[in-house]
Coordinates of N, CA and C in Angstrom, one line a residue:
M1 N 14.4 -85.0 56.9 CA 15.7 -85.2 56.2 C 15.4 -85.7 54.8
T2 N 16.1 -85.1 53.8 CA 15.9 -85.4 52.4 C 16.8 -86.5 52.0
S3 N 16.3 -87.5 51.3 CA 17.1 -88.6 50.8 C 17.8 -88.2 49.5
T4 N 18.9 -88.8 49.3 CA 19.6 -88.6 48.0 C 19.0 -89.6 46.9
E5 N 18.1 -90.5 47.4 CA 17.5 -91.5 46.4 C 16.5 -90.8 45.5
P6 N 16.6 -90.9 44.2 CA 15.7 -90.3 43.3 C 14.4 -91.1 43.2
C7 N 13.3 -90.4 42.8 CA 12.2 -91.1 42.3 C 11.7 -90.5 41.0
F8 N 10.8 -91.2 40.3 CA 10.4 -90.8 39.0 C 8.8 -90.9 38.9
I9 N 8.2 -89.9 38.4 CA 6.8 -89.7 38.5 C 6.2 -89.8 37.1
G10 N 5.1 -90.6 36.9 CA 4.4 -90.7 35.7 C 2.9 -90.3 36.0
V11 N 2.4 -89.5 35.1 CA 1.0 -89.0 35.2 C 0.2 -89.4 34.0
D12 N -1.0 -89.9 34.2 CA -1.9 -90.4 33.2 C -3.2 -89.6 33.3
L13 N -3.5 -88.9 32.2 CA -4.8 -88.2 32.1 C -5.8 -89.1 31.3
G14 N -6.8 -89.5 32.0 CA -7.8 -90.4 31.3 C -9.1 -89.6 31.1
T15 N -10.1 -90.4 30.7 CA -11.4 -89.8 30.4 C -12.1 -89.4 31.8
S16 N -12.0 -90.3 32.7 CA -12.8 -90.2 34.0 C -11.9 -89.7 35.1
G17 N -10.6 -89.7 35.0 CA -9.8 -89.3 36.1 C -8.3 -89.1 35.7
C18 N -7.6 -88.6 36.7 CA -6.1 -88.3 36.6 C -5.4 -89.1 37.6
R19 N -4.3 -89.8 37.3 CA -3.6 -90.6 38.3 C -2.1 -90.4 38.1
A20 N -1.4 -90.5 39.2 CA 0.1 -90.4 39.2 C 0.7 -91.5 40.0
V21 N 1.8 -92.0 39.6 CA 2.6 -93.0 40.3 C 4.0 -92.6 40.4
A22 N 4.6 -92.9 41.5 CA 6.1 -92.6 41.7 C 6.8 -94.0 41.9
I23 N 7.9 -94.1 41.2 CA 8.7 -95.3 41.3 C 10.1 -95.0 41.7
D24 N 10.9 -95.9 42.3 CA 12.3 -95.7 42.6 C 13.1 -96.2 41.4
R25 N 14.4 -96.1 41.6 CA 15.3 -96.5 40.5 C 15.2 -98.0 40.1
E26 N 14.7 -98.8 41.1 CA 14.5 -100.2 40.8 C 13.1 -100.5 40.2
R27 N 12.3 -99.5 39.9 CA 11.0 -99.5 39.3 C 9.9 -100.0 40.3
S28 N 10.2 -100.0 41.6 CA 9.3 -100.4 42.6 C 8.4 -99.2 42.9
V29 N 7.1 -99.4 43.0 CA 6.1 -98.3 43.3 C 6.3 -97.8 44.7
I30 N 6.5 -96.5 44.8 CA 6.6 -95.9 46.1 C 5.2 -95.4 46.6
A31 N 4.5 -94.7 45.7 CA 3.2 -94.2 46.0 C 2.4 -94.0 44.7
Q32 N 1.1 -94.0 44.9 CA 0.3 -93.6 43.7 C -1.0 -92.9 44.2
V33 N -1.5 -92.0 43.4 CA -2.6 -91.2 43.8 C -3.5 -91.0 42.5
R34 N -4.8 -90.9 42.8 CA -5.7 -90.6 41.7 C -6.8 -89.8 42.1
T35 N -7.4 -89.1 41.2 CA -8.6 -88.2 41.5 C -9.5 -88.3 40.3
A36 N -10.8 -88.1 40.5 CA -11.8 -88.1 39.5 C -11.8 -86.8 38.7
L37 N -12.3 -86.9 37.4 CA -12.5 -85.7 36.6 C -14.0 -85.7 36.3
P38 N -14.6 -84.5 36.2 CA -16.0 -84.4 35.7 C -16.1 -85.0 34.4
Q39 N -17.3 -85.6 34.1 CA -17.5 -86.2 32.8 C -17.5 -85.1 31.7
P40 N -16.9 -85.4 30.6 CA -17.0 -84.5 29.5 C -18.4 -84.1 29.1
V41 N -18.6 -82.9 28.5 CA -19.9 -82.4 28.1 C -20.2 -83.0 26.8
R42 N -21.4 -83.6 26.6 CA -21.8 -84.1 25.4 C -22.8 -83.2 24.7
I43 N -22.6 -82.9 23.5 CA -23.5 -82.0 22.7 C -23.9 -82.7 21.5
G44 N -24.8 -82.1 20.7 CA -25.4 -82.8 19.5 C -24.3 -83.1 18.5
A45 N -24.7 -84.0 17.6 CA -23.8 -84.3 16.4 C -22.5 -84.9 16.8
G46 N -22.4 -85.6 18.0 CA -21.2 -86.4 18.3 C -20.2 -85.6 19.0
G47 N -20.6 -84.4 19.6 CA -19.6 -83.6 20.3 C -19.3 -84.1 21.7
I48 N -18.1 -84.2 22.1 CA -17.7 -84.5 23.5 C -16.5 -83.6 23.9
E49 N -16.8 -82.7 24.8 CA -15.9 -81.6 25.1 C -15.6 -81.5 26.6
Q50 N -14.5 -80.9 26.9 CA -14.1 -80.7 28.3 C -13.3 -79.4 28.4
D51 N -13.4 -78.8 29.6 CA -12.6 -77.6 29.9 C -11.2 -78.0 30.3
P52 N -10.2 -77.6 29.5 CA -8.8 -78.1 29.9 C -8.4 -77.7 31.3
R53 N -8.9 -76.6 31.8 CA -8.5 -76.2 33.2 C -8.8 -77.2 34.2
L54 N -9.8 -78.1 33.9 CA -10.1 -79.2 34.9 C -9.0 -80.2 35.0
W55 N -8.2 -80.4 33.9 CA -7.1 -81.3 33.9 C -6.0 -80.7 34.8
W56 N -5.7 -79.4 34.7 CA -4.7 -78.8 35.5 C -5.1 -78.9 37.0
D57 N -6.3 -78.6 37.3 CA -6.7 -78.6 38.7 C -6.6 -80.0 39.3
A58 N -6.9 -81.0 38.5 CA -6.8 -82.4 39.0 C -5.3 -82.8 39.1
L59 N -4.5 -82.3 38.2 CA -3.0 -82.6 38.2 C -2.4 -82.0 39.5
V60 N -2.7 -80.8 39.8 CA -2.2 -80.1 40.9 C -2.6 -80.9 42.2
R61 N -3.8 -81.3 42.3 CA -4.3 -82.0 43.5 C -3.5 -83.3 43.7
I62 N -3.3 -84.1 42.6 CA -2.6 -85.4 42.8 C -1.1 -85.2 43.0
L63 N -0.5 -84.2 42.4 CA 0.9 -84.0 42.6 C 1.2 -83.5 44.0
R64 N 0.4 -82.7 44.5 CA 0.6 -82.2 45.9 C 0.5 -83.3 46.9
E65 N -0.4 -84.2 46.7 CA -0.6 -85.4 47.6 C 0.6 -86.4 47.4
L66 N 1.0 -86.6 46.1 CA 2.1 -87.5 45.8 C 3.4 -87.0 46.4
T67 N 3.6 -85.7 46.3 CA 4.8 -85.1 46.8 C 5.0 -85.4 48.3
D68 N 3.9 -85.3 49.0 CA 3.9 -85.6 50.5 C 4.2 -87.1 50.7
R69 N 3.7 -87.9 49.9 CA 3.8 -89.4 50.1 C 5.2 -89.9 49.7
V70 N 5.9 -89.3 48.8 CA 7.2 -89.8 48.4 C 8.4 -89.5 49.3
K71 N 8.2 -88.6 50.2 CA 9.3 -88.3 51.2 C 9.7 -89.5 51.8
P72 N 11.0 -89.8 52.0 CA 12.1 -88.8 51.8 C 12.8 -88.9 50.4
F73 N 12.2 -89.6 49.4 CA 12.8 -89.6 48.1 C 12.7 -88.2 47.5
T74 N 13.6 -88.0 46.5 CA 13.7 -86.7 45.8 C 13.2 -86.9 44.3
P75 N 12.0 -86.3 44.0 CA 11.5 -86.4 42.6 C 12.6 -85.8 41.6
E76 N 12.9 -86.6 40.6 CA 13.9 -86.2 39.6 C 13.4 -86.0 38.3
A77 N 12.3 -86.7 37.9 CA 11.8 -86.6 36.5 C 10.3 -86.9 36.5
L78 N 9.6 -86.3 35.6 CA 8.1 -86.5 35.5 C 7.8 -86.6 34.0
C79 N 6.9 -87.5 33.7 CA 6.4 -87.8 32.4 C 4.9 -87.8 32.4
V80 N 4.3 -87.3 31.3 CA 2.8 -87.2 31.2 C 2.3 -87.8 30.0
D81 N 1.2 -88.6 30.1 CA 0.5 -89.0 28.9 C -1.0 -88.6 29.0
G82 N -1.7 -88.5 27.9 CA -3.1 -88.2 27.9 C -3.8 -89.0 26.8
T83 N -5.1 -88.7 26.7 CA -5.9 -89.4 25.7 C -5.5 -89.0 24.3
S84 N -5.3 -90.0 23.4 CA -4.8 -89.7 22.1 C -5.8 -88.9 21.3
S85 N -5.4 -87.9 20.6 CA -6.2 -87.0 19.7 C -7.2 -86.1 20.4
T86 N -7.1 -86.0 21.8 CA -7.8 -84.9 22.4 C -7.1 -83.6 22.2
L87 N -7.7 -82.6 21.6 CA -7.1 -81.4 21.1 C -7.8 -80.1 21.5
L88 N -7.0 -79.1 21.7 CA -7.5 -77.7 22.0 C -6.7 -76.7 21.3
L89 N -7.2 -75.5 21.1 CA -6.5 -74.3 20.6 C -6.2 -73.4 21.8
C90 N -5.0 -72.8 21.9 CA -4.7 -71.9 22.9 C -3.8 -70.8 22.4
D91 N -3.7 -69.8 23.2 CA -2.7 -68.7 22.9 C -1.3 -69.2 23.2
R92 N -0.3 -68.3 22.8 CA 1.1 -68.7 23.0 C 1.4 -68.9 24.5
D93 N 0.6 -68.2 25.4 CA 0.9 -68.3 26.8 C 0.1 -69.5 27.4
G94 N -0.6 -70.3 26.6 CA -1.3 -71.5 27.1 C -2.8 -71.2 27.4
T95 N -3.3 -70.0 27.3 CA -4.7 -69.8 27.7 C -5.6 -70.4 26.6
P96 N -6.5 -71.3 27.1 CA -7.4 -72.0 26.1 C -8.3 -71.0 25.4
L97 N -8.5 -71.2 24.1 CA -9.5 -70.3 23.4 C -10.9 -70.9 23.5
G98 N -11.1 -72.1 24.0 CA -12.4 -72.7 24.1 C -12.2 -74.1 24.7
P99 N -13.2 -74.9 24.6 CA -13.1 -76.3 25.2 C -12.2 -77.1 24.3
A100 N -11.7 -78.2 24.9 CA -11.0 -79.2 24.2 C -12.0 -80.2 23.6
L101 N -11.7 -80.7 22.4 CA -12.5 -81.8 21.8 C -11.8 -83.1 22.2
M102 N -12.6 -84.0 22.9 CA -12.0 -85.2 23.4 C -11.7 -86.2 22.3
Y103 N -11.0 -87.2 22.7 CA -10.5 -88.2 21.7 C -11.6 -88.8 20.9
N104 N -12.8 -89.0 21.5 CA -13.9 -89.7 20.8 C -14.9 -88.7 20.3
D105 N -14.6 -87.4 20.2 CA -15.5 -86.4 19.6 C -15.5 -86.6 18.1
V106 N -16.7 -86.7 17.5 CA -16.8 -86.9 16.1 C -17.6 -85.8 15.4
Q107 N -17.7 -84.6 16.0 CA -18.5 -83.6 15.3 C -17.8 -83.0 14.1
S108 N -16.6 -83.3 13.9 CA -15.8 -82.7 12.8 C -16.0 -83.5 11.5
R109 N -17.2 -83.9 11.1 CA -17.4 -84.7 10.0 C -17.1 -84.0 8.7
A110 N -17.6 -82.7 8.6 CA -17.3 -82.0 7.4 C -15.9 -81.8 7.1
E111 N -15.1 -81.5 8.2 CA -13.7 -81.3 8.1 C -13.0 -82.6 7.7
A112 N -13.5 -83.8 8.2 CA -13.0 -85.1 7.9 C -13.1 -85.4 6.4
A113 N -14.3 -85.0 5.8 CA -14.5 -85.2 4.4 C -13.5 -84.4 3.6
L114 N -13.2 -83.2 4.0 CA -12.2 -82.3 3.3 C -10.8 -83.0 3.4
I115 N -10.5 -83.5 4.6 CA -9.2 -84.2 4.8 C -9.1 -85.4 3.9
D116 N -10.1 -86.2 3.9 CA -10.1 -87.4 3.1 C -9.8 -87.2 1.6
S117 N -10.2 -86.0 1.1 CA -10.0 -85.8 -0.3 C -8.6 -85.2 -0.6
A118 N -7.8 -84.9 0.5 CA -6.6 -84.3 0.3 C -5.4 -85.0 0.8
V119 N -5.5 -86.0 1.7 CA -4.4 -86.6 2.3 C -4.2 -88.1 1.8
P120 N -3.0 -88.6 1.9 CA -2.8 -90.0 1.5 C -3.7 -91.0 2.2
P121 N -4.1 -92.0 1.5 CA -5.1 -92.9 2.1 C -4.7 -93.6 3.4
Q122 N -3.4 -93.8 3.6 CA -2.9 -94.5 4.8 C -2.6 -93.5 6.0
S123 N -2.9 -92.2 5.8 CA -2.6 -91.3 6.9 C -3.5 -91.5 8.1
P124 N -2.9 -91.5 9.3 CA -3.7 -91.5 10.6 C -4.5 -90.2 10.8
A125 N -4.3 -89.2 10.0 CA -5.0 -87.9 10.2 C -6.4 -88.0 9.6
R126 N -6.8 -89.1 9.0 CA -8.1 -89.2 8.4 C -9.2 -89.6 9.5
G127 N -10.4 -89.2 9.2 CA -11.5 -89.5 10.1 C -11.9 -88.3 11.0
A128 N -13.2 -88.4 11.4 CA -13.7 -87.2 12.2 C -13.2 -87.1 13.6
S129 N -12.6 -88.2 14.1 CA -12.0 -88.2 15.5 C -10.5 -87.8 15.4
S130 N -9.9 -87.6 14.3 CA -8.5 -87.2 14.2 C -8.2 -85.9 14.8
S131 N -7.0 -85.6 15.2 CA -6.6 -84.3 15.7 C -6.7 -83.3 14.6
L132 N -6.4 -83.6 13.4 CA -6.4 -82.7 12.3 C -7.9 -82.2 12.0
A133 N -8.8 -83.1 12.0 CA -10.2 -82.7 11.8 C -10.7 -81.8 12.9
K134 N -10.2 -82.1 14.2 CA -10.6 -81.2 15.3 C -10.0 -79.9 15.2
L135 N -8.7 -79.8 14.7 CA -8.1 -78.5 14.5 C -8.9 -77.6 13.5
L136 N -9.3 -78.2 12.4 CA -10.0 -77.5 11.4 C -11.4 -77.0 11.9
H137 N -12.0 -77.9 12.7 CA -13.3 -77.6 13.3 C -13.2 -76.4 14.3
L138 N -12.2 -76.5 15.2 CA -12.0 -75.5 16.2 C -11.6 -74.1 15.5
K139 N -10.8 -74.2 14.5 CA -10.4 -73.0 13.8 C -11.6 -72.3 13.2
R140 N -12.5 -73.0 12.6 CA -13.7 -72.4 12.1 C -14.6 -71.8 13.2
R141 N -14.6 -72.5 14.3 CA -15.6 -72.2 15.4 C -15.0 -71.0 16.2
L142 N -13.7 -71.0 16.5 CA -13.1 -70.1 17.5 C -12.4 -68.9 16.8
R143 N -12.2 -68.9 15.5 CA -11.5 -67.8 14.8 C -10.2 -67.4 15.5
P144 N -9.2 -68.3 15.6 CA -8.0 -68.0 16.3 C -7.1 -66.9 15.7
A145 N -6.3 -66.3 16.6 CA -5.3 -65.3 16.1 C -4.1 -66.0 15.6
P146 N -3.2 -65.2 14.9 CA -2.0 -65.8 14.3 C -1.0 -66.4 15.4
T147 N -1.2 -66.0 16.6 CA -0.3 -66.6 17.7 C -0.9 -67.8 18.3
S148 N -2.0 -68.4 17.8 CA -2.6 -69.5 18.4 C -1.9 -70.8 18.1
L149 N -2.1 -71.8 19.0 CA -1.4 -73.1 18.9 C -2.4 -74.2 19.0
A150 N -2.2 -75.3 18.2 CA -3.0 -76.5 18.4 C -2.2 -77.5 19.2
L151 N -2.7 -77.9 20.4 CA -2.0 -78.7 21.3 C -2.9 -79.9 21.8
H152 N -2.3 -81.1 22.0 CA -3.0 -82.2 22.5 C -3.0 -82.1 24.0
Q153 N -3.8 -83.0 24.6 CA -4.0 -82.9 26.1 C -2.6 -82.9 26.8
A154 N -1.8 -83.9 26.6 CA -0.5 -84.0 27.2 C 0.4 -82.8 26.9
D155 N 0.3 -82.3 25.6 CA 1.2 -81.2 25.2 C 0.8 -80.0 26.1
W156 N -0.5 -79.7 26.3 CA -0.9 -78.5 27.1 C -0.5 -78.7 28.5
I157 N -0.6 -79.8 29.1 CA -0.3 -80.1 30.5 C 1.3 -79.9 30.7
L158 N 2.0 -80.4 29.7 CA 3.5 -80.2 29.8 C 3.9 -78.8 29.7
G159 N 3.1 -78.0 28.9 CA 3.3 -76.6 28.8 C 3.1 -75.9 30.1
R160 N 2.0 -76.3 30.8 CA 1.7 -75.7 32.1 C 2.8 -76.1 33.1
L161 N 3.4 -77.2 33.0 CA 4.4 -77.6 33.9 C 5.8 -77.0 33.6
S162 N 6.1 -76.8 32.4 CA 7.4 -76.3 32.0 C 7.4 -74.8 31.7
G163 N 6.2 -74.2 31.4 CA 6.1 -72.8 31.0 C 6.5 -72.7 29.5
R164 N 6.6 -73.8 28.8 CA 7.0 -73.8 27.4 C 5.9 -74.5 26.6
F165 N 5.1 -73.7 25.9 CA 4.0 -74.2 25.1 C 4.4 -74.4 23.6
G166 N 3.8 -75.3 23.0 CA 4.1 -75.5 21.5 C 5.0 -76.6 21.3
V167 N 5.0 -77.6 22.2 CA 5.9 -78.8 22.0 C 5.1 -80.1 22.1
S168 N 5.4 -81.0 21.3 CA 4.7 -82.3 21.3 C 5.7 -83.4 21.0
D169 N 5.1 -84.6 20.6 CA 6.0 -85.8 20.3 C 5.3 -86.5 19.1
W170 N 6.0 -87.5 18.6 CA 5.6 -88.2 17.4 C 4.2 -88.9 17.7
N171 N 4.1 -89.5 18.9 CA 2.9 -90.3 19.1 C 1.6 -89.4 19.1
N172 N 1.7 -88.3 19.8 CA 0.5 -87.4 19.8 C 0.2 -86.8 18.4
C173 N 1.3 -86.6 17.6 CA 1.1 -85.8 16.4 C 0.7 -86.7 15.2
L174 N 0.7 -88.0 15.3 CA 0.4 -88.8 14.2 C -1.0 -88.5 13.6
K175 N -2.0 -88.3 14.4 CA -3.3 -88.0 13.9 C -3.5 -86.5 13.6
L176 N -2.5 -85.7 13.8 CA -2.5 -84.4 13.3 C -1.8 -84.2 12.0
G177 N -1.2 -85.3 11.5 CA -0.7 -85.3 10.1 C 0.9 -85.5 10.1
Y178 N 1.5 -85.5 11.3 CA 3.0 -85.5 11.3 C 3.5 -86.8 10.7
D179 N 4.6 -86.8 9.9 CA 5.2 -87.9 9.3 C 6.5 -88.3 10.1
P180 N 6.5 -89.3 11.0 CA 7.6 -89.6 11.8 C 8.8 -90.3 10.9
Q181 N 8.4 -90.8 9.8 CA 9.5 -91.4 9.0 C 10.4 -90.4 8.4
V182 N 9.9 -89.3 8.0 CA 10.8 -88.2 7.5 C 11.0 -87.1 8.5
E183 N 10.3 -87.2 9.7 CA 10.4 -86.3 10.8 C 10.1 -84.8 10.4
R184 N 8.9 -84.7 9.8 CA 8.5 -83.3 9.4 C 7.0 -83.3 9.1
W185 N 6.4 -82.1 9.2 CA 5.0 -81.9 8.8 C 4.9 -82.0 7.3
P186 N 4.0 -82.7 6.7 CA 3.9 -82.9 5.2 C 3.4 -81.6 4.6
E187 N 3.7 -81.4 3.3 CA 3.4 -80.2 2.6 C 1.8 -80.1 2.4
W188 N 1.2 -81.2 2.3 CA -0.3 -81.2 2.0 C -1.1 -80.6 3.1
L189 N -0.4 -80.5 4.3 CA -1.1 -79.8 5.5 C -1.5 -78.4 5.1
L190 N -0.5 -77.7 4.5 CA -0.8 -76.3 4.1 C -1.9 -76.1 3.2
D191 N -2.2 -77.1 2.3 CA -3.3 -77.0 1.4 C -4.6 -77.1 2.0
L192 N -4.7 -77.5 3.3 CA -5.9 -77.7 4.0 C -6.4 -76.4 4.7
G193 N -5.5 -75.4 4.7 CA -5.9 -74.1 5.3 C -5.9 -74.1 6.8
I194 N -4.8 -74.6 7.4 CA -4.8 -74.7 8.9 C -4.3 -73.3 9.5
Q195 N -3.7 -72.4 8.6 CA -3.3 -71.1 9.1 C -4.6 -70.3 9.6
P196 N -4.4 -69.5 10.6 CA -3.2 -69.1 11.3 C -2.7 -69.9 12.5
V197 N -3.4 -71.1 12.7 CA -3.0 -71.9 13.8 C -1.6 -72.5 13.6
G198 N -0.8 -72.4 14.7 CA 0.5 -72.9 14.7 C 0.6 -74.4 15.1
L199 N 1.4 -75.2 14.5 CA 1.6 -76.6 14.8 C 2.8 -76.7 15.8
P200 N 2.7 -77.7 16.7 CA 3.8 -77.8 17.7 C 5.1 -78.3 17.1
E201 N 6.2 -78.0 17.8 CA 7.5 -78.6 17.5 C 7.4 -80.0 18.0
V202 N 7.9 -80.9 17.1 CA 7.7 -82.4 17.4 C 9.0 -83.0 17.8
N203 N 9.0 -83.7 18.9 CA 10.2 -84.4 19.4 C 9.9 -85.9 19.5
A204 N 11.0 -86.6 19.7 CA 10.9 -88.1 20.0 C 10.3 -88.3 21.3
P205 N 9.4 -89.2 21.5 CA 8.8 -89.5 22.8 C 9.9 -89.7 23.9
G206 N 9.7 -89.1 25.0 CA 10.7 -89.2 26.1 C 11.8 -88.2 26.1
T207 N 11.7 -87.2 25.1 CA 12.7 -86.1 25.1 C 12.5 -85.3 26.3
I208 N 13.6 -84.9 27.0 CA 13.6 -84.0 28.1 C 13.3 -82.6 27.7
L209 N 12.3 -82.0 28.2 CA 11.9 -80.7 27.7 C 12.5 -79.6 28.6
G210 N 12.9 -79.9 29.8 CA 13.4 -78.9 30.7 C 12.9 -79.0 32.1
P211 N 13.2 -78.1 33.0 CA 12.8 -78.2 34.4 C 11.4 -77.7 34.5
L212 N 10.7 -78.0 35.7 CA 9.5 -77.4 36.0 C 9.7 -75.8 36.2
S213 N 8.6 -75.1 35.8 CA 8.7 -73.7 36.0 C 8.5 -73.4 37.5
A214 N 8.9 -72.2 37.8 CA 8.7 -71.8 39.3 C 7.3 -71.8 39.7
A215 N 6.4 -71.4 38.8 CA 5.0 -71.4 39.1 C 4.4 -72.8 39.3
A216 N 4.9 -73.7 38.4 CA 4.4 -75.1 38.5 C 4.9 -75.8 39.8
A217 N 6.2 -75.5 40.1 CA 6.8 -76.0 41.3 C 6.0 -75.6 42.6
E218 N 5.7 -74.3 42.6 CA 4.9 -73.8 43.7 C 3.6 -74.4 43.8
A219 N 2.9 -74.6 42.7 CA 1.6 -75.1 42.7 C 1.5 -76.6 43.1
T220 N 2.5 -77.4 42.7 CA 2.5 -78.8 42.9 C 3.3 -79.3 44.1
G221 N 4.2 -78.5 44.6 CA 5.1 -78.9 45.7 C 6.3 -79.6 45.2
L222 N 6.5 -79.8 43.9 CA 7.7 -80.5 43.3 C 8.9 -79.6 43.3
P223 N 10.1 -80.1 43.2 CA 11.3 -79.3 43.1 C 11.2 -78.5 41.8

């Protein structure tokens, strides 16, 4: 028997694992599940990389288990967070073009030097671990097509869940150069030669993006 009582799910993608928690409308925990992730691959010159498909596999595992545990509550909403400034390039349909560079990857030193010479000194996009430095590094390494997108870890997972890729929020995009005070991408970004990679549409954190896609609902067991 299905309850009319709603529950709300939060997912956290970390470095070593993925976890999910469900709460009721009183914010009491109903159930929580976690699973381990393989350690990121370390390469020379400060590279720390991971296959994004590992995140999706882990997410499906924990959501299927959580869905069983929250019965008879009805899942009503889901929110995802991930490690800040973990970035990948993908096609418009979400297919990764290569590995994601993790939040603590610092192999983009040459790109960081270029950024430092072009952006305001207070910008969070400075530094070899920034999303922007990673974008420029991956662009040079993967030679993306004009339909490619730069997405953060949570952006890509939300794309897999909704079927809508190319969406992000202020928090994730700070280190990619987004200016939340004026709510737009700055003009100096174009001078850095990020084309042909597309930047995500940026929303306020917590913005409802839409329902789960049919494929994601089937994979996770969620409505």
